[in-house]
Phi, psi and omega in degrees: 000131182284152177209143208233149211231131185221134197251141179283153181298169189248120207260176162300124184272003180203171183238019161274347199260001219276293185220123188276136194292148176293150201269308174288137185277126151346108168291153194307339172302309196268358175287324202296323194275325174307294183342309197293314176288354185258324155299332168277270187349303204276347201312298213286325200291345205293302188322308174315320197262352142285309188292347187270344131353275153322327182265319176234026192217333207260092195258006152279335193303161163268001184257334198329120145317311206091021180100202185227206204012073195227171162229118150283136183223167200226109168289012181230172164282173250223140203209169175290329178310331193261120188247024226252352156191163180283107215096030184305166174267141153213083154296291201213119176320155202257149166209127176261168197187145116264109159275154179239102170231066195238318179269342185165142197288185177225123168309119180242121138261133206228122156295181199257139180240118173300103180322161351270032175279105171276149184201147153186151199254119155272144188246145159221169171238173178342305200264357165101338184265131215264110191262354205197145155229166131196168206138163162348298202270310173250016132195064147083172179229043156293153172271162211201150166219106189228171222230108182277142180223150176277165171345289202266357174280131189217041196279212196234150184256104181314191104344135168071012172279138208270283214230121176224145206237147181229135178243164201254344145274152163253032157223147210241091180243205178220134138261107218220112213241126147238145174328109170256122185249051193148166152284322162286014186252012187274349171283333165298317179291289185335320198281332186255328196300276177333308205284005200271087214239138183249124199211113173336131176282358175283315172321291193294319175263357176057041172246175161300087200310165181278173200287130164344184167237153198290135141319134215227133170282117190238129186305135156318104186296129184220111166310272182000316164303311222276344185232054199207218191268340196238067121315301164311318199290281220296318185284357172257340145238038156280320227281321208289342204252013212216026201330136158331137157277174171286313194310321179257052191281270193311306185330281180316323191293335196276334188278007177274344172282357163241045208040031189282122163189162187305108166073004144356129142281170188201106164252115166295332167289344178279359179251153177321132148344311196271340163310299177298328187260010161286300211292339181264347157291354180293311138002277171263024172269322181293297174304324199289316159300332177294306168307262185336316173307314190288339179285325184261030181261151184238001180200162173271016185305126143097003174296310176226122166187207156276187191274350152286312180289353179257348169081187212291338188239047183282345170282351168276297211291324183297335183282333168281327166316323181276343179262333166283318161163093198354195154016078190238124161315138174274149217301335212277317169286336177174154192226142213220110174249191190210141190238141166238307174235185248212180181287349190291301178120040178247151181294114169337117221223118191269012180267327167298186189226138215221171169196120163272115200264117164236139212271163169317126174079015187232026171275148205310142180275110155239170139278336186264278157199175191214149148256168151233155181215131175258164165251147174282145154240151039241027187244005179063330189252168200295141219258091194290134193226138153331317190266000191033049166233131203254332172193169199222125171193204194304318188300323201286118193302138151104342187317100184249147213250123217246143175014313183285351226040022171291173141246143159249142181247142164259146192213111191186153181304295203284177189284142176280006192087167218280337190275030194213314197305337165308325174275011217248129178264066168354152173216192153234160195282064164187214175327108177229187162218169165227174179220086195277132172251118178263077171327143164040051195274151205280151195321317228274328177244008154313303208275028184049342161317328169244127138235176207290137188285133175309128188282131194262149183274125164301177161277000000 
């Protein structure tokens, strides 16, 4: 058997090593500033760390997964029911995944898929950033067999691996979106769904497996904590899972003066009065910004990707990313622009009567397909309607193309009349956002040369 030897990326070599305690206590000016830089760190993984909770731990949730290295899958599109994140698409049925790659890495097999039927298992880590593809677009729609590794891993690569993706965490997941073209098309979508097969690499090679990996006690998600002070509690026992990057070294060291470090405790009631009232205003002057940054974005450009592809300011962006809407394809897969207010610059409102225009020859450039879908605001999610239509696009039967060959989409709560209503995108009766998604989108809108036209209030 050929076998090939793969060095892991260069990490922190223990997470005792991560942050070391600090020797001088903080003034309250510099906890407040630690504060600020520490919330914006942990936001996208803490945000992250509710759906992975929920999905592999929480066995009341409706999204619970079963743990992990697994796929749970879904033979419909996304409904107001599913909270399991914020913005879902409803494009394309969902297949969830967690890997545990602290004992041995895990074989992902993938069948060979027939044009035109789109599918991709997007990977992410611990921090949200999308480290792997694979799917249509990035690698073909041939069957593939490819090998997820962990941090810390530093085995050999078998025979017959298509492909090995190495990740900076050691647990992982996939959102993995396929085509559905229909109701009659759900034995079909099931069938291929069924072929995603996730397999131990002592399995996949038929040797003995390793001794398990320790059990992990994981805290309960109560958002209210997790987006306040005790922020710490949560990023700290992600942190043991989380090994240092080299870059962020200096990082750790500063937030370790307010007690952030891998399996660190942390009681907020145990700090000086004046420490604990820096850190939670740091707290919220950092959330009260993120928000305001995240209100004024119009396209998901530079949002999701890997920590090289979000750049020198990648924690506001995976941080905005994660508030606008979690797990979001990096753009080369799909480009996601967004409207939140309106031309006054007041928040978008479904009691108003609103029409998104697209002028003739100005419909979103893909390859694949494109949508637009609405959401409630401040819950993010998808909207219970008279019409069960959640979103609207290129896909939608009955969809009309006015004389010119423009389109107008309408988007407002009451119904807009029978000669509109083909067109017609529900909203609800207050605060909305929408979100248009461009599958496999084309140079024009990677390059910012085409965008989504600004949305007009009818008369």
């Amino acid at each position: 058997m050929t076998m090939a030897s793969v060095p892991g990326p260069a990490l922190a070599a223990t997470p005792a090593a991560i942050a070391p305690a600090a020797t001088t206590a903080p003034t309250p000016a510099e906890a407040k500033a630690i504060a600020e830089e520490a919330w914006l760190y942990a936001y996208a993984p803490l945000q992250g760390y509710q759906t992975f909770w929920n999905q592999t731990q929480n066995k009341a949730f409706p999204g619970y997964v079963g743990g992990f290295n697994r796929f749970r899958h879904y033979s419909r599109s996304a409904t107001p029911a599913d909270t399991d994140i914020v913005t879902p698409n409803n494009d394309t049925p969902y297949s969830w995944a967690w890997l545990d790659l602290r004992a041995e890495p895990i074989v992902l097999k993938l069948p060979a898929v027939k044009a035109p039927r789109y599918y991709v298992n997007q990977w992410f880590d611990l921090y949200t950033h999308n480290f792997a593809y694979t799917g249509v677009r990035a690698t073909g729609r041939g069957a593939g067999t490819y090998l997820f590794g962990g941090p810390r891993w530093r085995g050999t690569v078998p025979k017959g691996i298509t492909k090995v993706f190495r990740a900076e965490t050691d647990f992982v997941g996939t959102l993995t979106r396929t085509q559905l073209n229909g109701p009659d098309d759900i034995p079909a979508l099931q069938a291929l769904q069924a072929q995603y097969q996730l397999i131990p690499l002592s399995r996949f090679e038929g040797t003995q497996p390793p001794r398990p990996a320790p059990a992990v006690t994981w805290p309960a998600w109560d958002a209210a904590k997790a987006e306040g002070i005790g922020f710490i509690s949560y990023l700290n026992a992600l942190l043991p899972f989380m090994p240092t990057v080299p870059s962020e070294r200096a990082l750790m060291a500063r937030f370790a003066r307010i007690g952030i470090g891998p399996g660190r405790p942390f009681d907020p009631n145990q700090l000086q009065p004046a420490t604990r009232s820096a850190i939670e205003a740091g707290v919220a002057a950092a959330a009260a910004n993120l928000r305001t940054k995240a209100l004024a974005q119009s396209s998901s450009k530079g949002f999701f990707g890997t920590r090289d592809e979000l750049g020198s300011d990648y924690l506001t962006y995976r941080a905005m990313g994660a508030m606008l809407g979690i797990y979001g394809n990096s753009s080369a897969e799909a480009f996601y622009a967004s409207q939140q207010t309106g031309p006054d610059g007041k928040v978008l409102d479904g009691r108003r009567q609103w029409v998104l225009r697209f002028p003739a020859g100005q419909l979103p450039p893909v390859r694949e397909f494109w949508s637009i879908t609405m959401y409630n605001l401040p819950q993010r999610l998808l909207v219970a309607n008279p019409i069960n239509r959640y979103s609207i696009g290129d896909r939608t039967q009955g969809l009309k193309l006015g004389p010119d060959g423009s389109l107008e989409i309408y988007l407002q709560h009451d119904n807009p009349g029978p000669d509109k209503v083909s067109n017609w995108l529900p909203a609800p009766a207050g605060p909305f956002f929408f979100v248009g998604r461009l599958y496999g989108p084309g140079p024009s809108a990677l390059s910012g040369q085409w965008q989504l036209p600004p949305l007009q209030e009818r008369p």
